[in-house]
Coordinates of N, CA and C in Angstrom, one line a residue:
X1 N -15.6 -1.0 -13.9 CA -14.6 -0.1 -14.2 C -13.5 -0.7 -15.0
X2 N -13.0 0.1 -15.9 CA -11.9 -0.5 -16.8 C -10.6 -0.5 -16.0
X3 N -9.7 -1.4 -16.5 CA -8.4 -1.5 -15.9 C -7.3 -1.1 -16.9
X4 N -6.3 -0.6 -16.3 CA -5.1 -0.3 -17.1 C -3.9 -0.9 -16.5
X5 N -3.0 -1.4 -17.3 CA -1.8 -2.1 -16.8 C -0.5 -1.4 -17.2
X6 N 0.5 -1.7 -16.4 CA 1.9 -1.3 -16.7 C 2.0 0.2 -16.9
X7 N 1.6 0.9 -15.8 CA 1.6 2.4 -15.9 C 3.0 2.9 -15.7
X8 N 3.5 3.5 -16.8 CA 4.9 4.1 -16.8 C 4.9 5.6 -17.1
X9 N 3.7 6.2 -17.2 CA 3.6 7.6 -17.5 C 2.7 8.3 -16.4
X10 N 3.0 9.5 -16.0 CA 2.3 10.2 -15.0 C 1.4 11.3 -15.7
X11 N 0.5 11.8 -14.9 CA -0.3 12.9 -15.4 C -0.8 13.7 -14.1
X12 N -1.7 14.6 -14.3 CA -2.1 15.5 -13.2 C -2.8 14.7 -12.1
X13 N -3.3 13.5 -12.4 CA -4.0 12.7 -11.4 C -3.0 11.7 -10.7
X14 N -1.9 11.4 -11.4 CA -1.0 10.4 -10.9 C 0.4 11.0 -10.7
X15 N 0.8 11.1 -9.4 CA 2.1 11.8 -9.1 C 3.0 10.9 -8.2
X16 N 4.2 10.8 -8.6 CA 5.2 10.0 -7.8 C 5.9 10.7 -6.7
X17 N 6.2 10.0 -5.7 CA 7.0 10.4 -4.5 C 6.4 11.7 -3.8
X18 N 5.1 11.5 -3.4 CA 4.5 12.6 -2.6 C 5.3 12.8 -1.3
X19 N 5.2 14.0 -0.7 CA 5.8 14.2 0.6 C 5.1 13.5 1.7
X20 N 5.8 12.8 2.6 CA 5.2 12.1 3.6 C 4.4 13.0 4.6
X21 N 5.0 14.2 4.8 CA 4.3 15.1 5.8 C 3.0 15.6 5.3
X22 N 2.7 15.5 3.9 CA 1.4 15.9 3.4 C 0.4 14.8 3.4
X23 N 0.8 13.6 3.8 CA -0.1 12.4 3.7 C -0.9 12.2 4.9
X24 N -0.3 12.2 6.1 CA -0.9 11.8 7.3 C -1.5 13.0 8.1
X25 N -2.5 12.7 8.9 CA -3.1 13.7 9.7 C -2.1 14.3 10.7
X26 N -2.4 15.5 11.2 CA -1.4 16.2 12.0 C -1.0 15.5 13.3
X27 N -2.0 14.7 13.9 CA -1.6 14.0 15.1 C -1.1 12.6 14.9
X28 N -0.9 12.2 13.6 CA -0.4 10.9 13.3 C 0.9 11.0 12.4
X29 N 1.6 12.1 12.6 CA 2.8 12.2 11.8 C 3.9 11.1 12.1
X30 N 3.7 10.4 13.2 CA 4.5 9.3 13.6 C 4.5 8.2 12.5
X31 N 3.4 8.2 11.7 CA 3.3 7.1 10.7 C 4.4 7.3 9.6
X32 N 5.0 8.4 9.5 CA 6.1 8.6 8.6 C 7.2 7.6 8.8
X33 N 7.4 7.1 10.1 CA 8.4 6.2 10.4 C 8.1 4.8 9.9
X34 N 6.9 4.5 9.4 CA 6.5 3.2 9.1 C 6.2 3.0 7.6
X35 N 6.1 4.0 6.8 CA 5.8 3.9 5.4 C 6.7 4.7 4.5
X36 N 6.8 4.2 3.3 CA 7.5 4.9 2.2 C 6.4 5.4 1.3
X37 N 6.2 6.7 1.0 CA 5.2 7.2 0.1 C 5.6 7.0 -1.3
X38 N 4.8 6.3 -2.1 CA 5.1 6.0 -3.5 C 4.4 6.9 -4.5
X39 N 3.1 7.0 -4.4 CA 2.3 7.7 -5.3 C 1.1 8.4 -4.7
X40 N 0.7 9.5 -5.2 CA -0.7 10.0 -4.9 C -1.5 9.8 -6.2
X41 N -2.8 9.4 -5.9 CA -3.7 9.1 -7.0 C -5.0 9.9 -6.8
X42 N -5.3 10.8 -7.7 CA -6.6 11.5 -7.6 C -7.6 10.5 -8.3
X43 N -8.6 10.1 -7.5 CA -9.5 9.0 -7.9 C -10.3 9.4 -9.2
X44 N -10.3 10.6 -9.6 CA -10.9 10.9 -10.9 C -10.3 10.1 -12.0
X45 N -9.1 9.6 -11.8 CA -8.4 8.8 -12.8 C -9.2 7.5 -13.0
X46 N -9.9 7.1 -12.0 CA -10.7 5.8 -12.1 C -12.2 6.1 -12.3
X47 N -12.7 7.0 -11.5 CA -14.1 7.3 -11.6 C -14.3 8.9 -11.5
X48 N -14.8 9.5 -12.5 CA -15.0 11.0 -12.5 C -15.8 11.5 -11.3
X49 N -16.7 10.6 -10.7 CA -17.5 11.0 -9.6 C -16.7 11.1 -8.3
X50 N -15.4 10.6 -8.3 CA -14.6 10.6 -7.2 C -13.5 11.7 -7.3
X51 N -13.7 12.6 -8.3 CA -12.7 13.7 -8.5 C -12.4 14.5 -7.2
X52 N -11.2 14.7 -7.0 CA -10.8 15.5 -5.8 C -10.5 14.7 -4.6
X53 N -10.8 13.4 -4.6 CA -10.5 12.5 -3.5 C -9.1 11.9 -3.9
X54 N -8.1 12.2 -3.1 CA -6.8 11.8 -3.4 C -6.3 10.8 -2.4
X55 N -5.9 9.6 -2.9 CA -5.4 8.5 -2.0 C -3.9 8.3 -2.3
X56 N -3.2 7.6 -1.4 CA -1.8 7.4 -1.5 C -1.3 6.0 -1.5
X57 N -0.6 5.6 -2.5 CA 0.0 4.3 -2.5 C 1.2 4.3 -1.6
X58 N 1.2 3.4 -0.6 CA 2.2 3.4 0.5 C 2.9 2.0 0.5
X59 N 4.1 2.0 0.9 CA 4.8 0.7 1.2 C 5.3 0.7 2.6
X60 N 4.9 -0.3 3.4 CA 5.4 -0.3 4.8 C 6.8 -0.8 4.8
X61 N 7.6 -0.4 5.8 CA 8.9 -0.9 6.0 C 8.8 -2.4 6.4
X62 N 7.8 -2.7 7.3 CA 7.6 -4.1 7.7 C 6.8 -4.7 6.6
X63 N 6.8 -6.1 6.5 CA 7.4 -7.0 7.5 C 8.8 -7.4 7.3
X64 N 9.4 -8.1 8.2 CA 10.7 -8.7 8.0 C 10.5 -10.2 8.2
X65 N 10.4 -10.9 7.1 CA 10.2 -12.4 7.0 C 8.8 -12.9 7.3
X66 N 8.0 -12.1 8.0 CA 6.6 -12.5 8.2 C 5.7 -11.4 7.8
X67 N 4.3 -11.7 7.7 CA 3.4 -10.6 7.3 C 3.4 -9.5 8.3
X68 N 3.1 -8.3 7.9 CA 2.9 -7.2 8.8 C 1.8 -7.5 9.8
X69 N 2.0 -7.2 11.0 CA 1.1 -7.5 12.1 C 1.1 -8.9 12.7
X70 N 1.9 -9.7 12.1 CA 2.0 -11.1 12.6 C 2.4 -11.2 14.0
X71 N 3.4 -10.4 14.4 CA 3.9 -10.5 15.8 C 3.3 -9.5 16.8
X72 N 2.2 -8.8 16.3 CA 1.6 -7.8 17.2 C 0.1 -8.0 17.4
X73 N -0.4 -9.2 17.4 CA -1.8 -9.5 17.4 C -2.5 -8.8 18.6
X74 N -1.8 -8.6 19.7 CA -2.5 -8.0 20.9 C -2.9 -6.6 20.6
X75 N -2.3 -6.0 19.6 CA -2.6 -4.6 19.2 C -3.5 -4.5 18.0
X76 N -4.1 -5.6 17.5 CA -5.0 -5.5 16.4 C -6.4 -5.0 16.9
X77 N -7.1 -4.4 16.0 CA -8.5 -4.0 16.4 C -9.4 -4.4 15.2
X78 N -10.6 -3.9 15.1 CA -11.5 -4.3 14.1 C -11.1 -3.8 12.7
X79 N -10.1 -2.9 12.6 CA -9.7 -2.4 11.3 C -8.4 -2.9 10.8
X80 N -7.7 -3.7 11.7 CA -6.4 -4.2 11.3 C -6.3 -5.7 11.7
X81 N -5.5 -6.4 10.9 CA -5.3 -7.9 11.1 C -4.0 -8.2 10.5
X82 N -3.5 -9.4 10.7 CA -2.3 -9.8 10.0 C -2.4 -9.6 8.5
X83 N -1.5 -8.8 7.9 CA -1.5 -8.5 6.5 C -2.6 -7.6 6.0
X84 N -3.3 -6.9 7.0 CA -4.3 -5.9 6.6 C -4.2 -4.7 7.5
X85 N -4.4 -3.5 6.9 CA -4.4 -2.3 7.6 C -5.3 -1.3 6.9
X86 N -5.9 -0.3 7.6 CA -6.9 0.6 7.0 C -6.6 2.0 7.4
X87 N -7.0 2.9 6.5 CA -7.0 4.4 6.8 C -8.4 4.9 6.5
X88 N -8.7 6.0 7.1 CA -9.9 6.8 6.7 C -9.3 8.1 5.9
X89 N -9.9 8.3 4.8 CA -9.5 9.5 4.0 C -10.3 10.7 4.5
X90 N -9.6 11.7 5.1 CA -10.3 12.8 5.7 C -10.8 13.8 4.6
X91 N -11.6 14.7 5.0 CA -12.2 15.7 4.0 C -11.1 16.5 3.3
X92 N -9.9 16.7 4.0 CA -8.8 17.4 3.3 C -7.8 16.4 2.8
X93 N -8.2 15.2 2.5 CA -7.3 14.2 1.8 C -6.1 13.9 2.6
X94 N -6.3 13.6 3.9 CA -5.2 13.1 4.7 C -5.6 11.6 5.1
X95 N -4.6 10.8 5.4 CA -4.8 9.5 5.8 C -4.8 9.5 7.4
X96 N -5.9 9.0 7.9 CA -6.0 8.7 9.4 C -6.0 7.2 9.6
X97 N -4.9 6.8 10.3 CA -4.8 5.3 10.5 C -5.9 4.9 11.5
X98 N -6.6 3.8 11.2 CA -7.7 3.3 12.0 C -7.3 2.2 13.0
X99 N -6.0 1.9 13.0 CA -5.5 1.0 14.0 C -4.7 1.6 15.1
X100 N -4.0 0.8 15.9 CA -3.2 1.2 17.0 C -1.7 1.3 16.6
X101 N -1.0 2.2 17.3 CA 0.4 2.3 17.0 C 1.2 1.0 17.2
X102 N 0.7 0.2 18.2 CA 1.4 -1.0 18.5 C 1.2 -2.1 17.4
X103 N 0.4 -1.8 16.4 CA 0.2 -2.8 15.3 C 1.6 -2.9 14.6
X104 N 2.4 -1.9 14.7 CA 3.7 -1.9 14.0 C 4.8 -2.4 15.0
X105 N 5.5 -3.3 14.6 CA 6.6 -3.9 15.5 C 7.7 -3.0 15.7
X106 N 8.0 -2.1 14.7 CA 9.2 -1.3 14.7 C 8.9 0.0 15.6
X107 N 8.7 -0.2 16.8 CA 8.4 0.9 17.8 C 9.0 0.6 19.1
X108 N 9.1 1.6 19.9 CA 9.6 1.5 21.3 C 8.6 0.7 22.1
X109 N 7.3 0.6 21.7 CA 6.3 -0.2 22.4 C 6.7 -1.6 22.5
X110 N 7.4 -2.1 21.4 CA 7.8 -3.5 21.4 C 9.4 -3.6 21.6
X111 N 10.0 -2.6 22.2 CA 11.4 -2.6 22.4 C 12.2 -2.9 21.2
X112 N 11.8 -2.3 20.1 CA 12.5 -2.6 18.8 C 14.0 -2.2 18.9
X113 N 14.9 -3.1 18.5 CA 16.3 -2.9 18.5 C 16.7 -2.2 17.2
X114 N 17.0 -0.9 17.3 CA 17.4 -0.1 16.2 C 18.8 -0.3 15.7
X115 N 19.5 -1.3 16.3 CA 20.8 -1.7 15.9 C 20.8 -3.1 15.4
X116 N 19.6 -3.7 15.2 CA 19.4 -5.1 14.8 C 19.7 -5.3 13.3
X117 N 19.8 -6.5 12.9 CA 20.0 -6.9 11.5 C 18.7 -6.5 10.7
X118 N 17.5 -6.7 11.4 CA 16.3 -6.4 10.8 C 16.2 -4.9 10.4
X119 N 16.7 -4.1 11.4 CA 16.7 -2.6 11.2 C 17.7 -2.3 10.0
X120 N 18.8 -3.0 9.9 CA 19.7 -2.7 8.8 C 19.0 -3.0 7.4
X121 N 18.2 -4.0 7.4 CA 17.4 -4.3 6.2 C 16.5 -3.1 5.9
X122 N 15.8 -2.6 6.9 CA 14.9 -1.5 6.6 C 15.7 -0.2 6.2
X123 N 16.8 0.0 6.7 CA 17.6 1.1 6.3 C 18.1 1.0 4.8
X124 N 18.3 -0.3 4.4 CA 18.6 -0.5 3.0 C 17.4 -0.2 2.1
X125 N 16.2 -0.5 2.6 CA 15.0 -0.1 1.9 C 15.0 1.4 1.7
X126 N 15.3 2.1 2.8 CA 15.2 3.6 2.7 C 16.3 4.1 1.7
X127 N 17.5 3.5 1.7 CA 18.5 3.9 0.7 C 18.0 3.7 -0.7
X128 N 17.4 2.5 -0.9 CA 16.9 2.2 -2.3 C 15.9 3.2 -2.7
X129 N 15.0 3.5 -1.8 CA 13.9 4.5 -2.0 C 14.5 5.9 -2.4
X130 N 15.5 6.3 -1.7 CA 16.1 7.6 -2.0 C 16.8 7.6 -3.3
X131 N 17.4 6.5 -3.7 CA 18.1 6.3 -5.0 C 17.1 6.4 -6.1
X132 N 15.9 5.7 -5.9 CA 14.9 5.7 -6.9 C 14.3 7.2 -7.1
X133 N 14.2 7.8 -6.0 CA 13.7 9.2 -6.0 C 14.7 10.1 -6.8
X134 N 15.9 9.9 -6.5 CA 17.0 10.7 -7.2 C 16.9 10.4 -8.7
X135 N 16.8 9.1 -9.1 CA 16.7 8.7 -10.5 C 15.5 9.4 -11.1
X136 N 14.4 9.4 -10.4 CA 13.2 10.0 -10.9 C 13.4 11.5 -11.2
X137 N 14.0 12.1 -10.3 CA 14.2 13.6 -10.5 C 15.2 13.8 -11.6
X138 N 16.1 12.9 -11.9 CA 17.1 13.1 -12.9 C 16.5 12.7 -14.3
X139 N 15.8 11.6 -14.4 CA 15.4 11.0 -15.7 C 13.9 11.2 -15.9
X140 N 13.1 11.6 -14.9 CA 11.7 11.7 -15.1 C 10.9 10.5 -15.3
X141 N 11.5 9.3 -14.9 CA 10.9 8.0 -14.9 C 11.4 7.2 -13.7
X142 N 10.6 6.2 -13.5 CA 11.0 5.2 -12.5 C 11.8 4.1 -13.2
X143 N 13.0 3.9 -12.8 CA 13.9 3.0 -13.5 C 14.4 1.9 -12.6
X144 N 14.8 0.8 -13.2 CA 15.3 -0.3 -12.4 C 16.5 0.0 -11.7
X145 N 16.5 -0.2 -10.4 CA 17.6 0.2 -9.5 C 18.9 -0.6 -9.8
X146 N 18.8 -1.8 -10.3 CA 20.0 -2.6 -10.5 C 20.5 -2.6 -11.9
X147 N 19.6 -2.4 -12.8 CA 20.0 -2.3 -14.3 C 19.3 -1.1 -14.9
X148 N 19.8 0.1 -14.6 CA 19.2 1.4 -15.0 C 19.1 1.5 -16.5
X149 N 19.9 0.8 -17.2 CA 19.9 0.9 -18.7 C 19.8 -0.5 -19.3
X150 N 19.1 -0.6 -20.4 CA 19.0 -1.9 -21.1 C 19.0 -1.6 -22.6
X151 N 20.0 -2.2 -23.3 CA 20.1 -2.0 -24.8 C 20.2 -0.6 -25.1
X152 N 21.0 0.2 -24.3 CA 21.2 1.6 -24.6 C 20.1 2.5 -24.2
X153 N 19.1 2.0 -23.6 CA 17.9 2.9 -23.2 C 17.7 2.7 -21.7
X154 N 16.9 3.7 -21.2 CA 16.5 3.6 -19.8 C 15.7 2.4 -19.6
X155 N 16.0 1.7 -18.6 CA 15.2 0.5 -18.2 C 14.1 0.8 -17.3
X156 N 13.0 1.3 -17.9 CA 11.9 1.8 -17.1 C 11.1 0.6 -16.4
X157 N 10.6 0.9 -15.2 CA 9.7 -0.1 -14.5 C 8.4 0.6 -14.3
X158 N 7.4 -0.1 -13.8 CA 6.1 0.4 -13.6 C 5.9 1.2 -12.3
X159 N 5.2 2.4 -12.5 CA 4.8 3.1 -11.2 C 3.7 2.2 -10.6
X160 N 2.8 1.7 -11.4 CA 1.7 0.8 -11.0 C 1.6 -0.3 -12.0
X161 N 1.4 -1.5 -11.5 CA 1.2 -2.7 -12.3 C -0.2 -2.7 -12.9
X162 N -1.1 -2.2 -12.1 CA -2.5 -2.2 -12.5 C -3.3 -1.1 -11.8
X163 N -4.2 -0.5 -12.6 CA -5.0 0.7 -12.0 C -6.4 0.5 -12.4
X164 N -7.3 0.4 -11.4 CA -8.7 0.2 -11.7 C -9.1 -1.2 -12.1
X165 N -10.4 -1.5 -12.3 CA -10.8 -2.8 -12.7 C -11.2 -3.7 -11.5
X166 N -11.3 -5.0 -11.8 CA -11.8 -5.9 -10.8 C -10.7 -6.2 -9.7
X167 N -11.2 -6.7 -8.6 CA -10.4 -7.3 -7.6 C -10.0 -8.7 -8.1
X168 N -8.8 -9.1 -7.8 CA -8.3 -10.4 -8.3 C -7.9 -11.3 -7.2
X169 N -8.0 -12.6 -7.4 CA -7.6 -13.6 -6.4 C -6.1 -13.8 -6.4
X170 N -5.6 -14.1 -5.3 CA -4.1 -14.4 -5.1 C -3.8 -15.0 -3.8
X171 N -2.5 -15.0 -3.5 CA -2.2 -15.6 -2.2 C -2.7 -14.7 -1.0
X172 N -2.9 -13.5 -1.2 CA -3.4 -12.6 -0.2 C -4.8 -13.0 0.3
X173 N -5.6 -13.7 -0.6 CA -7.0 -14.0 -0.2 C -7.1 -15.2 0.8
X174 N -5.9 -15.8 1.1 CA -6.0 -16.9 2.1 C -6.5 -16.4 3.4
X175 N -6.2 -15.2 3.7 CA -6.7 -14.6 5.0 C -8.2 -14.5 5.0
X176 N -8.8 -14.3 3.9 CA -10.3 -14.3 3.8 C -10.8 -15.7 4.0
X177 N -10.2 -16.6 3.3 CA -10.6 -18.0 3.4 C -10.5 -18.6 4.8
X178 N -9.5 -18.1 5.5 CA -9.3 -18.6 6.9 C -10.0 -17.7 8.0
X179 N -10.7 -16.7 7.5 CA -11.5 -15.8 8.4 C -10.6 -15.1 9.3
X180 N -9.4 -14.6 8.8 CA -8.4 -13.9 9.6 C -8.3 -12.4 9.1
X181 N -9.4 -11.8 8.6 CA -9.3 -10.4 8.2 C -9.9 -9.5 9.2
X182 N -9.8 -8.2 9.0 CA -10.3 -7.2 10.0 C -11.8 -7.3 10.1
X183 N -12.4 -7.4 11.3 CA -13.8 -7.7 11.5 C -14.7 -6.5 11.3
X184 N -14.2 -5.3 11.1 CA -15.1 -4.2 10.7 C -15.6 -4.5 9.3
X185 N -15.0 -5.3 8.5 CA -15.4 -5.6 7.1 C -16.0 -7.0 7.0
X186 N -16.8 -7.1 6.0 CA -17.4 -8.4 5.6 C -16.7 -8.8 4.3
X187 N -16.0 -10.0 4.4 CA -15.3 -10.5 3.3 C -15.7 -11.9 3.0
X188 N -16.0 -12.2 1.7 CA -16.4 -13.5 1.3 C -15.8 -13.8 -0.1
X189 N -15.6 -15.1 -0.4 CA -15.2 -15.6 -1.7 C -16.2 -16.6 -2.2
X190 N -16.7 -16.4 -3.3 CA -17.6 -17.3 -4.0 C -16.8 -18.1 -5.0
X191 N -17.0 -19.4 -5.0 CA -16.3 -20.3 -5.9 C -17.1 -20.4 -7.2
X192 N -16.4 -20.2 -8.4 CA -17.1 -20.3 -9.7 C -16.2 -19.7 -10.8
X193 N -16.6 -20.0 -12.0 CA -15.9 -19.5 -13.1 C -16.5 -18.1 -13.6
X194 N -15.6 -17.2 -14.1 CA -16.0 -16.0 -14.7 C -16.8 -15.1 -13.8
X195 N -16.6 -15.1 -12.5 CA -17.3 -14.3 -11.6 C -16.7 -12.9 -11.5
X196 N -17.4 -11.8 -11.4 CA -16.9 -10.5 -11.1 C -15.9 -10.5 -9.9
X197 N -14.9 -9.8 -10.0 CA -13.9 -9.7 -8.9 C -13.4 -11.1 -8.4
X198 N -13.4 -12.0 -9.4 CA -12.9 -13.4 -9.0 C -13.7 -14.0 -7.9
X199 N -15.0 -13.5 -7.7 CA -15.8 -14.1 -6.7 C -15.6 -13.4 -5.3
X200 N -14.7 -12.4 -5.2 CA -14.4 -11.8 -4.0 C -15.3 -10.6 -3.7
X201 N -15.9 -10.6 -2.5 CA -16.7 -9.5 -2.0 C -16.1 -9.0 -0.7
X202 N -15.8 -7.7 -0.7 CA -15.3 -7.0 0.5 C -16.2 -5.7 0.7
X203 N -16.9 -5.7 1.8 CA -17.8 -4.5 2.0 C -17.6 -4.0 3.4
X204 N -18.1 -2.7 3.6 CA -18.1 -2.1 4.9 C -19.5 -1.5 5.1
X205 N -20.2 -2.0 6.1 CA -21.6 -1.6 6.4 C -22.4 -1.7 5.1
X206 N -22.2 -2.7 4.4 CA -23.0 -3.0 3.2 C -22.5 -2.4 1.9
X207 N -21.5 -1.5 2.0 CA -21.0 -0.8 0.8 C -19.7 -1.4 0.3
X208 N -19.6 -1.7 -1.0 CA -18.5 -2.4 -1.5 C -17.2 -1.6 -1.6
X209 N -16.1 -2.3 -1.4 CA -14.8 -1.8 -1.8 C -14.5 -2.0 -3.3
X210 N -13.8 -1.0 -3.8 CA -13.4 -1.1 -5.2 C -11.8 -1.2 -5.3
X211 N -11.4 -1.9 -6.3 CA -9.9 -2.0 -6.5 C -9.4 -0.7 -7.1
X212 N -8.4 -0.2 -6.5 CA -7.8 1.1 -6.9 C -6.5 0.8 -7.7
X213 N -5.5 0.1 -7.1 CA -4.2 0.0 -7.7 C -3.4 -1.1 -7.0
X214 N -2.4 -1.5 -7.7 CA -1.4 -2.4 -7.1 C 0.0 -2.0 -7.7
X215 N 1.0 -2.2 -6.9 CA 2.4 -2.0 -7.4 C 3.3 -3.0 -6.6
X216 N 4.5 -3.2 -7.2 CA 5.5 -4.1 -6.6 C 6.5 -3.3 -5.9
X217 N 6.8 -3.6 -4.6 CA 7.7 -2.8 -3.9 C 9.1 -2.8 -4.5
X218 N 9.5 -3.9 -5.1 CA 10.9 -4.0 -5.7 C 11.1 -3.1 -6.9
X219 N 10.0 -2.6 -7.5 CA 10.2 -1.6 -8.6 C 10.6 -0.2 -8.0
X220 N 10.2 0.0 -6.7 CA 10.5 1.3 -6.1 C 11.7 1.3 -5.3
X221 N 12.1 0.3 -4.6 CA 13.2 0.4 -3.7 C 13.9 -1.0 -3.4
X222 N 13.5 -2.0 -4.1 CA 14.1 -3.3 -3.9 C 13.5 -4.1 -2.8
X223 N 12.3 -3.8 -2.4 CA 11.6 -4.6 -1.4 C 11.1 -5.9 -1.9
X224 N 10.4 -6.7 -1.0 CA 10.0 -8.0 -1.4 C 8.6 -8.2 -1.6
X225 N 7.8 -7.1 -1.6 CA 6.3 -7.3 -1.8 C 6.0 -7.3 -3.3
X226 N 5.4 -8.4 -3.7 CA 5.0 -8.6 -5.1 C 3.9 -7.7 -5.5
X227 N 2.9 -7.5 -4.6 CA 1.8 -6.6 -4.9 C 1.3 -5.9 -3.7
X228 N 1.5 -4.6 -3.6 CA 0.8 -3.8 -2.6 C -0.6 -3.5 -3.2
X229 N -1.6 -3.9 -2.5 CA -3.0 -3.8 -3.1 C -3.8 -2.8 -2.3
X230 N -4.3 -1.8 -3.0 CA -5.1 -0.8 -2.4 C -6.6 -0.8 -2.8
X231 N -7.5 -0.8 -1.9 CA -8.9 -0.9 -2.1 C -9.6 0.4 -1.5
X232 N -10.8 0.8 -2.0 CA -11.4 2.0 -1.5 C -12.9 1.8 -1.4
X233 N -13.5 2.3 -0.3 CA -14.9 2.3 -0.1 C -15.4 3.8 0.0
X234 N -16.0 4.3 -1.1 CA -16.2 5.7 -1.2 C -17.2 6.3 -0.2
X235 N -18.1 5.6 0.4 CA -19.1 6.1 1.3 C -18.5 6.5 2.6
X236 N -17.7 5.5 3.2 CA -17.0 5.8 4.5 C -15.7 6.4 4.2
X237 N -15.2 6.4 3.0 CA -13.9 6.9 2.6 C -12.8 6.1 3.3
X238 N -13.0 4.8 3.4 CA -11.9 4.0 4.0 C -11.1 3.4 2.9
X239 N -9.8 3.5 3.1 CA -8.8 2.9 2.2 C -8.2 1.7 2.9
X240 N -8.2 0.6 2.2 CA -7.8 -0.7 2.8 C -6.6 -1.2 2.0
X241 N -5.5 -1.7 2.8 CA -4.3 -2.2 2.2 C -4.1 -3.7 2.6
X242 N -3.7 -4.5 1.6 CA -3.2 -5.8 1.9 C -2.1 -6.1 0.9
X243 N -1.4 -7.2 1.1 CA -0.1 -7.4 0.4 C 0.0 -8.8 -0.1
X244 N 0.5 -9.0 -1.3 CA 0.6 -10.3 -1.9 C 2.0 -10.7 -2.1
X245 N 2.3 -11.9 -1.8 CA 3.7 -12.5 -2.0 C 3.5 -13.8 -2.8
X246 N 4.4 -13.9 -3.8 CA 4.3 -15.1 -4.6 C 5.0 -16.3 -3.9

């Protein structure tokens, strides 16, 4: 599959700021407390055979200083692990979380202090997100939160840094190397030069995951994630997220 980089224009397949209530299944609307919805992507943009299958680029509020799931290992299951989480795409294009609510630290399950300094950081993320959304509605583009203009022009940033193409190696793959990924999936890295997907193989029941997209959270709300990475396995319709930090 071909790859495109530095996506700054939208179309019928790529839409910014979808409504959170339209993303998650009816019985999992509580997920709205844990994610900022960035984009909806009709997968026809990558593969015409996937037309009508719509996935969502999401940014989690967590982590704070550590990987998401780092402090909640007792609530991991075969579909979640530190720095990994998965959804199933339903027939009506909703996300069904395949993990447990306790995977998220920011819950009453873990006696989260909603007056804590960590919570204040998350609220700042929400404010940055709302500001970006307002800028988008005003200017029709995603623009830099801190320097909205440069040289007399709008200082546009990327909706997506990359769309389609090969999976790439990065800091996020250390969990594969250390065998700390969700065990519903088979993940391997082959060492060598010029290998497809940088030698990375991620499958579910023998079927491969494909790279869908990546984006940086700081382009959307000032967060600290360098790459939110979304992968898709079209037979099971599982959407897999992991996160890269430089």
